[in-house]
XYZ file of C-alpha atoms in Angstrom:
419
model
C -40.121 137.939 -164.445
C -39.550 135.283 -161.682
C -42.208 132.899 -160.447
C -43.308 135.251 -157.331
C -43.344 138.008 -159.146
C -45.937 136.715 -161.723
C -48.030 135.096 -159.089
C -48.291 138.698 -157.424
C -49.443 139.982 -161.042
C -52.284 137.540 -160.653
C -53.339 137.580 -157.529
C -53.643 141.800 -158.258
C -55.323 141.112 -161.302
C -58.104 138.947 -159.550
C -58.610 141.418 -157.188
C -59.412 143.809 -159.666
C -62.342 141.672 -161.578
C -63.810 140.805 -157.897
C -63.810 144.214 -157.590
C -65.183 145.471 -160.416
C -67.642 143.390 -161.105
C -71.099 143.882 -158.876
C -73.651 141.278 -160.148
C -70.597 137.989 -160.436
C -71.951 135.085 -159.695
C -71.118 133.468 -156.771
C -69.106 130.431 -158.547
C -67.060 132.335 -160.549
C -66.075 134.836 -157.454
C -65.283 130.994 -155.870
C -63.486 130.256 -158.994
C -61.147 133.602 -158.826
C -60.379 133.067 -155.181
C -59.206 129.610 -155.868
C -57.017 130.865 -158.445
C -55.459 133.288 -155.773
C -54.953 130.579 -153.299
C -53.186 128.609 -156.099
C -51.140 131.583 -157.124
C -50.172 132.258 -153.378
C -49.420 128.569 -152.956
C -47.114 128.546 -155.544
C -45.619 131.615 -154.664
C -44.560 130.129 -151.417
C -43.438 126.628 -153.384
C -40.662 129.067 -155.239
C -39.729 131.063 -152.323
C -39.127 127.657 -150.408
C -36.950 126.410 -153.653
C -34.927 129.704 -153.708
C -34.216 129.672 -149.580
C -30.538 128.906 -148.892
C -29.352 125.752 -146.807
C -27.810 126.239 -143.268
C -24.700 127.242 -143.352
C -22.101 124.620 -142.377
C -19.657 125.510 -139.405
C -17.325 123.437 -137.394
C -17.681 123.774 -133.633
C -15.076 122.441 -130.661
C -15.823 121.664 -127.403
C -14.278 124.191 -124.812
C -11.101 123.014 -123.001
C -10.764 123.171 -119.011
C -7.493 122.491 -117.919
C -5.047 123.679 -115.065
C -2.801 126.670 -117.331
C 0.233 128.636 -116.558
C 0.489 132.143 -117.836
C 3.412 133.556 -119.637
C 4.465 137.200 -119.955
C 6.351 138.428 -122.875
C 9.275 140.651 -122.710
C 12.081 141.771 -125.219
C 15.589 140.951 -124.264
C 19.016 140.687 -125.571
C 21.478 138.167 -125.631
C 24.605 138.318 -123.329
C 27.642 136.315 -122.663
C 28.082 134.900 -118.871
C 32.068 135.856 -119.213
C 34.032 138.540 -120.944
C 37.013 139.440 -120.981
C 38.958 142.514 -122.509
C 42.367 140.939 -123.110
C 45.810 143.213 -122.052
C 49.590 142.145 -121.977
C 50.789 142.037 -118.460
C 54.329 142.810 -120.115
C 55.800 145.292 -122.764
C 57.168 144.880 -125.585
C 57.229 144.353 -129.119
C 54.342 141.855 -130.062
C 56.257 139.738 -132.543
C 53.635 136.978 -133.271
C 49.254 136.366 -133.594
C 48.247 132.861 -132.995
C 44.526 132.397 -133.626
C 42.757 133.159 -136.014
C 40.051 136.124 -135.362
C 36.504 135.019 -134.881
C 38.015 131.149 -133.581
C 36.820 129.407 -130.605
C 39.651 128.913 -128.357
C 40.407 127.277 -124.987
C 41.600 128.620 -121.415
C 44.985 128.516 -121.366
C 45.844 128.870 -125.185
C 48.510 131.183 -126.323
C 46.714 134.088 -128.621
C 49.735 136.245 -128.804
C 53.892 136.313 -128.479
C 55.915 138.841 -127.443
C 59.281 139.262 -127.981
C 61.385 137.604 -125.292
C 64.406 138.024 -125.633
C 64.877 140.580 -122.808
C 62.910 138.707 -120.336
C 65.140 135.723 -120.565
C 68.381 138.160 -119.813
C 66.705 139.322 -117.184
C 65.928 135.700 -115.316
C 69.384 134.970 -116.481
C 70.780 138.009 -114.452
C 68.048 136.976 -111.800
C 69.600 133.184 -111.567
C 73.271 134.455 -111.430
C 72.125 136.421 -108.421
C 70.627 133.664 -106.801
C 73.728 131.530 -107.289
C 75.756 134.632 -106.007
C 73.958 134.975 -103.043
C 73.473 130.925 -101.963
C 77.595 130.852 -102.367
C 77.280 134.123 -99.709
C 75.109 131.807 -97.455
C 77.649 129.237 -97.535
C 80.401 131.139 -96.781
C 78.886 132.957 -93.774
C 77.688 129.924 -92.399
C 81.014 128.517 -92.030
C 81.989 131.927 -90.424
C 79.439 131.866 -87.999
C 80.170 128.030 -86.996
C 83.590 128.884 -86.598
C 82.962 131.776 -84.598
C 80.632 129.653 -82.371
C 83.347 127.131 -81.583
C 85.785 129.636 -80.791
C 83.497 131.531 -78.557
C 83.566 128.932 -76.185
C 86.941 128.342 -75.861
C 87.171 132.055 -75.196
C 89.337 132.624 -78.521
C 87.514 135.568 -79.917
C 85.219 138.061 -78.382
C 81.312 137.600 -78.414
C 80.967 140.932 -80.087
C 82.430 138.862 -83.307
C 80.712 135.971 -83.070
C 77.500 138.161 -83.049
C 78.753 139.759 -85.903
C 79.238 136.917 -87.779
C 75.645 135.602 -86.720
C 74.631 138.848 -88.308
C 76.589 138.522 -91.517
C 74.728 134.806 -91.601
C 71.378 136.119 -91.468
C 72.318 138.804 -93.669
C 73.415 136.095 -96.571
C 69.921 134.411 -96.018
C 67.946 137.431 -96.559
C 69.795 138.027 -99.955
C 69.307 134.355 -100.748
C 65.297 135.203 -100.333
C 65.609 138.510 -102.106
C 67.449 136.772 -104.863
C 64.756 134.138 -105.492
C 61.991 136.665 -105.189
C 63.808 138.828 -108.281
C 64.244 135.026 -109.735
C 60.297 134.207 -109.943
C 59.149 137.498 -110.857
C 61.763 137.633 -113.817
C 60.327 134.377 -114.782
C 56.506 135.122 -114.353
C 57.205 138.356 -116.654
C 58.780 135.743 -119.622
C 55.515 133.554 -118.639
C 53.680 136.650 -119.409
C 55.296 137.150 -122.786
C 53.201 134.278 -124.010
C 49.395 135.975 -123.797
C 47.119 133.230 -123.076
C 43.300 133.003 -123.144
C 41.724 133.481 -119.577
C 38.404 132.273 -120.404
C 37.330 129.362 -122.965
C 35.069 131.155 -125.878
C 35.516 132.920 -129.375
C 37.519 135.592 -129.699
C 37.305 139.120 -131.724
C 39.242 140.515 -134.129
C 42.819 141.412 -133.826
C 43.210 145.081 -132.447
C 47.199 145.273 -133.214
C 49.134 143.170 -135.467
C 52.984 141.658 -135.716
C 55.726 144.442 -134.809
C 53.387 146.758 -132.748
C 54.881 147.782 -129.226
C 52.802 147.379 -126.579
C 51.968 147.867 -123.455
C 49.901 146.577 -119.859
C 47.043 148.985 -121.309
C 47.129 147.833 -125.107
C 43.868 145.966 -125.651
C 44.580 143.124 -127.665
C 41.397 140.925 -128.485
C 38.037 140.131 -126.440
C 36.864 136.790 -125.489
C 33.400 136.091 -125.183
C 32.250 132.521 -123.210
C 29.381 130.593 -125.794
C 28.685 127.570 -123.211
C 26.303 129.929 -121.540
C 24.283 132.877 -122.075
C 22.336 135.447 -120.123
C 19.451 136.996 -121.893
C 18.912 141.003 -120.247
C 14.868 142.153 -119.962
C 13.366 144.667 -117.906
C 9.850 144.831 -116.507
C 8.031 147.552 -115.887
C 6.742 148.371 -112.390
C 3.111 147.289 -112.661
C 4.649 143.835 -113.639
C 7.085 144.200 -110.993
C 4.371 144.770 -108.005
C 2.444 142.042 -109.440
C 4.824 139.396 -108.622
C 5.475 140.803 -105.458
C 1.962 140.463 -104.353
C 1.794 137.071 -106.010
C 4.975 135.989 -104.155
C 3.473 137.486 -101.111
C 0.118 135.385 -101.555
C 1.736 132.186 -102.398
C 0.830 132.078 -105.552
C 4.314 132.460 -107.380
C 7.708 131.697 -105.979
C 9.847 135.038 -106.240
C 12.581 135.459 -108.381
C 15.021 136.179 -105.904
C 13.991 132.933 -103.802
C 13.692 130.586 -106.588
C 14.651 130.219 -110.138
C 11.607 130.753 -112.361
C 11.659 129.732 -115.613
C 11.756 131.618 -118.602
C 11.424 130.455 -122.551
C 13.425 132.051 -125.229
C 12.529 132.522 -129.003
C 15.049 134.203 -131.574
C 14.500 136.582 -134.165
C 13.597 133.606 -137.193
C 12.169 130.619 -134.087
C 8.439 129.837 -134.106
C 7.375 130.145 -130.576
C 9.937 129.805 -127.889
C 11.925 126.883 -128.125
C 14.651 127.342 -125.420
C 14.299 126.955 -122.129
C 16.487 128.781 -119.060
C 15.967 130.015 -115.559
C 15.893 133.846 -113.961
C 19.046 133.600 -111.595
C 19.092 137.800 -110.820
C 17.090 140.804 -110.245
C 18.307 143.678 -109.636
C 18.223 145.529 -106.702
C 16.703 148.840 -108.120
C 14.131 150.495 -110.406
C 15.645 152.485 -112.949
C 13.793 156.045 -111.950
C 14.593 157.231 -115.808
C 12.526 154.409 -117.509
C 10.749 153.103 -114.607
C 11.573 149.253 -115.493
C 13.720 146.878 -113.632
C 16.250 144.858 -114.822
C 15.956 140.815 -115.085
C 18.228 138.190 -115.770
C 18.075 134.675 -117.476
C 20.974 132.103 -117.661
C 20.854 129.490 -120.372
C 22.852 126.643 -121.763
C 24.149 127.255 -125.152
C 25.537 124.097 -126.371
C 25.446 123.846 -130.190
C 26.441 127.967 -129.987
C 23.074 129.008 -131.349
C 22.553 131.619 -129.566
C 25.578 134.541 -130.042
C 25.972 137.631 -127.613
C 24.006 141.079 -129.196
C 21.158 138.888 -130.298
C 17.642 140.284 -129.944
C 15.117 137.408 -127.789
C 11.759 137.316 -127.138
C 11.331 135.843 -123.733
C 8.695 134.639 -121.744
C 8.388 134.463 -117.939
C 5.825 132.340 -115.903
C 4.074 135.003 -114.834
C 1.385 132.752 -112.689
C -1.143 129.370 -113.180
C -5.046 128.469 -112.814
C -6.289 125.567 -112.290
C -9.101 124.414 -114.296
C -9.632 127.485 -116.889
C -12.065 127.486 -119.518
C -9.950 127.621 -122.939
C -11.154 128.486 -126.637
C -9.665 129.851 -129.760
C -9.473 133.486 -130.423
C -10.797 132.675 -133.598
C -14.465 132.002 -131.867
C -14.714 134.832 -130.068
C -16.460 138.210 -131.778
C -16.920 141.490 -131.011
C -20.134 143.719 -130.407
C -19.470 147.255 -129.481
C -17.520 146.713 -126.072
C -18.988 143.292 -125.750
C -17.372 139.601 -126.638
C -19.514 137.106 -127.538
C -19.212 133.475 -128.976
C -21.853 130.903 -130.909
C -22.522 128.274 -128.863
C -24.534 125.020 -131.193
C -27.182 123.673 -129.056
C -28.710 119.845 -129.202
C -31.235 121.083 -132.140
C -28.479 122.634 -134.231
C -29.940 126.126 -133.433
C -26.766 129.119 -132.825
C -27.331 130.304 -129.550
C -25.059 133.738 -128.983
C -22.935 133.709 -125.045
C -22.014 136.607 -124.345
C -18.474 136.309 -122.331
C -15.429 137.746 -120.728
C -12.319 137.000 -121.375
C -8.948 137.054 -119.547
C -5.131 136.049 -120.827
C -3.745 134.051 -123.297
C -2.157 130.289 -122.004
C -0.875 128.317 -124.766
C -2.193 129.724 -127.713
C -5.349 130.018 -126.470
C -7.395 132.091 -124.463
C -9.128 131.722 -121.151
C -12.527 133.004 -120.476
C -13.248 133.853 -116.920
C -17.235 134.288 -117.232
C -20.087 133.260 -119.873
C -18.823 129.746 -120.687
C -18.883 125.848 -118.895
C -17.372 123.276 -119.654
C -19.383 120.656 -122.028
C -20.279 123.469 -124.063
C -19.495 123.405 -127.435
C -18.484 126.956 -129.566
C -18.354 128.237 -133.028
C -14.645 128.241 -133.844
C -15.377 128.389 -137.994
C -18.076 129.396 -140.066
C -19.506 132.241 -137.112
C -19.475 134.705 -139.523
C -22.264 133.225 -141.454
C -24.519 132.602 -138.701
C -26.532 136.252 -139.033
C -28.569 136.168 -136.183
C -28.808 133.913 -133.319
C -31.682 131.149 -133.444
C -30.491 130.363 -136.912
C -30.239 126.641 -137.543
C -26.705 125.467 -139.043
C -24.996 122.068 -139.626
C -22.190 121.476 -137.306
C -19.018 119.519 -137.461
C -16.892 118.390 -134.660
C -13.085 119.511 -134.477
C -10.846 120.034 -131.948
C -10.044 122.673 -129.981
C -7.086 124.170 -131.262
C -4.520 127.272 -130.922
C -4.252 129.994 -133.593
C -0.972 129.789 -133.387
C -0.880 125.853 -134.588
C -4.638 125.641 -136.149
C -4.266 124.543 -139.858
C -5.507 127.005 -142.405
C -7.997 125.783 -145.079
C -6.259 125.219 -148.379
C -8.072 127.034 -151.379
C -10.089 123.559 -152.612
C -11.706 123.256 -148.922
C -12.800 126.883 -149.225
C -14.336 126.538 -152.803
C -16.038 123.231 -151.286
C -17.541 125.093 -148.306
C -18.514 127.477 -150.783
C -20.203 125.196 -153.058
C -21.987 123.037 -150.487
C -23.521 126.326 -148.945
C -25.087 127.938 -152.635
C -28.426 127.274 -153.215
């Protein structure tokens, strides 16, 4: 039996004699009612022993700061440039040389075909050239000939037009000759399949001693020195930056670039940064989103086209915003509400309203000021506002970069708080 419990048993059993007894004389009634009072009095002593010590909490002062607000979208990895790569020739493919998956320049040769007919066929094209500039020569000297003699009246001027025409004939072939001449060369050029674009290629799709032709796909090259990352917004999103563009209050994304911050699949955050350069022109009636797009410099190749992304785009700013933790704030029924330590050390409950998240943390638009100073550990052992607690000073800080307490801190919490 504990100490109040016996001091109850007394106190009854004093009552009882008082009571009972009719005739007690007045000292010993004064003697019973002392002992009560002592019993009562000690009764208090133990329950004072047994009360528990305010609990200890740490408490940061509220942040107010100018913010900008991101919105999060899902996106995917694309490359700037890609190219599908097809011989401009036939024939039989008699040599690879890359190796599939390798980053290659513009201008290197990827594949050979065979050549051997192409260089006939500019050596039949130069033989005709030569042909017909020995056919210019010779009806040159025709036509001067014929010019001299015309005016000395020695042959008719129906010849020497002839021969003019026979001249200009011979220089036409000459072109012809030279046209058949580059275009048998460009097709041995073309023999030698070079890379368009500077990137990594794919695999091989034929191999040594395939024939092929101007609609055989070869390879695909994909450019790595940029990237575009492909979201869509939906159309409440999509009017909201209208009307905020409209207002002032955000540049559009068709005006200006706005920037956007990329995180991969395995990144903490969003460590990239990049701009919007496009939006498209339409809403997609089947989804009812919009597509957006975000160019970004890809330098050390980390990022590789097909790759999910979590993006964020500045979505809008405020200037002086009241931030806390979303650790501080709590929940009752359809009302938020925070601890707020006053100069006494007495919990005093705020009730609030909150708005988005900037930075980690979030901004409340009502209930708060700045200098005040909230509950961002320990709130759930204050039970009831008024209560008194000890308070410790941190800092502000996100839940996204707050430090958790190590298993030792949380014993020692636990230990300074028994009774």
């Amino acid at each position: 039996m504990n100490h109040t419990a016996k001091a109850d048993s007394v106190i009854r059993r004093a009552l009882l004699v008082i009571a009972g007894a009719r005739n007690m004389p007045v000292r010993a009634i004064l003697s019973v009612l002392l002992l009560v009072a002592v019993a009562g009095c000690d009764s208090q002593a133990d329950e004072a022993q047994q009360a528990p010590p305010p609990p200890h909490v740490s408490v940061a002062d509220v942040l107010v700061r100018d913010v900008d607000f991101w919105d999060e979208f899902t996106g995917r990895i694309e490359p700037v440039d890609r190219v599908e790569l097809h011989p401009r020739v036939s024939g039989q493919l008699v040599s690879v040389n890359y190796t599939e998956g390798q980053q290659v320049e513009k201008g290197d040769v990827l594949f050979v075909i065979d050549q051997r007919p192409y260089r006939a066929t500019v050596a039949k094209a130069e033989a005709e050239v030569q042909r017909a500039q020995a056919q210019v020569v010779r009806s040159r000297g025709e036509a001067a000939r014929a010019e001299r003699l015309s005016q000395s009246n020695a042959i008719s001027t129906e010849e020497r037009d002839q021969r003019r025409a026979v001249a200009a004939q011979a220089e036409a072939d000459l072109a012809a000759a030279k046209a058949e001449l580059e275009m048998a060369q460009l097709d041995l050029e073309f023999t030698e399949v070079r890379a368009p674009i500077s990137g990594r290629t794919g695999r091989a799709l034929v191999t040594e001693g395939n024939l092929v032709t101007e609609t055989t796909a070869l390879t695909n090259i994909v450019s790595l020195d940029q990237v575009y990352v492909h979201f869509f917004s939906d159309e409440q999103t999509f009017l909201k930056y209208n009307a905020l563009a409209r207002n002032g209050e955000r540049p559009s994304s068709r005006e200006a670039s706005t920037p956007v911050r990329i995180g991969l699949a395995g990144d903490q955050g969003y460590p990239y940064q990049g701009e919007v350069n496009f939006v498209d022109n339409r809403m997609d009636g089947t989804t009812g989103t919009i597509l957006t797009r975000a160019v970004l410099d890809n330098p050390d190749g980390v990022f590789t086209p097909g790759m999910f992304a979590r993006v964020q785009l500045l979505g809008g700013n405020a200037e002086d915003a009241i931030l806390i933790d979303d650790k501080a704030v709590l929940t009752d029924q359809d009302r938020k509400y925070v601890y707020v330590i006053d100069d006494e050390g007495t919990a005093v409950r705020k009730d609030i309203q909150t708005g988005r998240k900037a930075d980690g943390l979030r901004v409340v638009s009502a209930g708060l000021e700045a200098g005040d100073n909230v509950v961002v550990r320990g709130a759930h052992q204050i039970f009831f506002p008024g209560m008194k607690v000890v308070a410790e000073s941190v800092e502000m800080e996100s839940g996204e970069n707050a430090a958790q307490l190590t298993i030792s801190q949380v014993r020692s919490e636990a230990d300074a708080n028994s009774p």
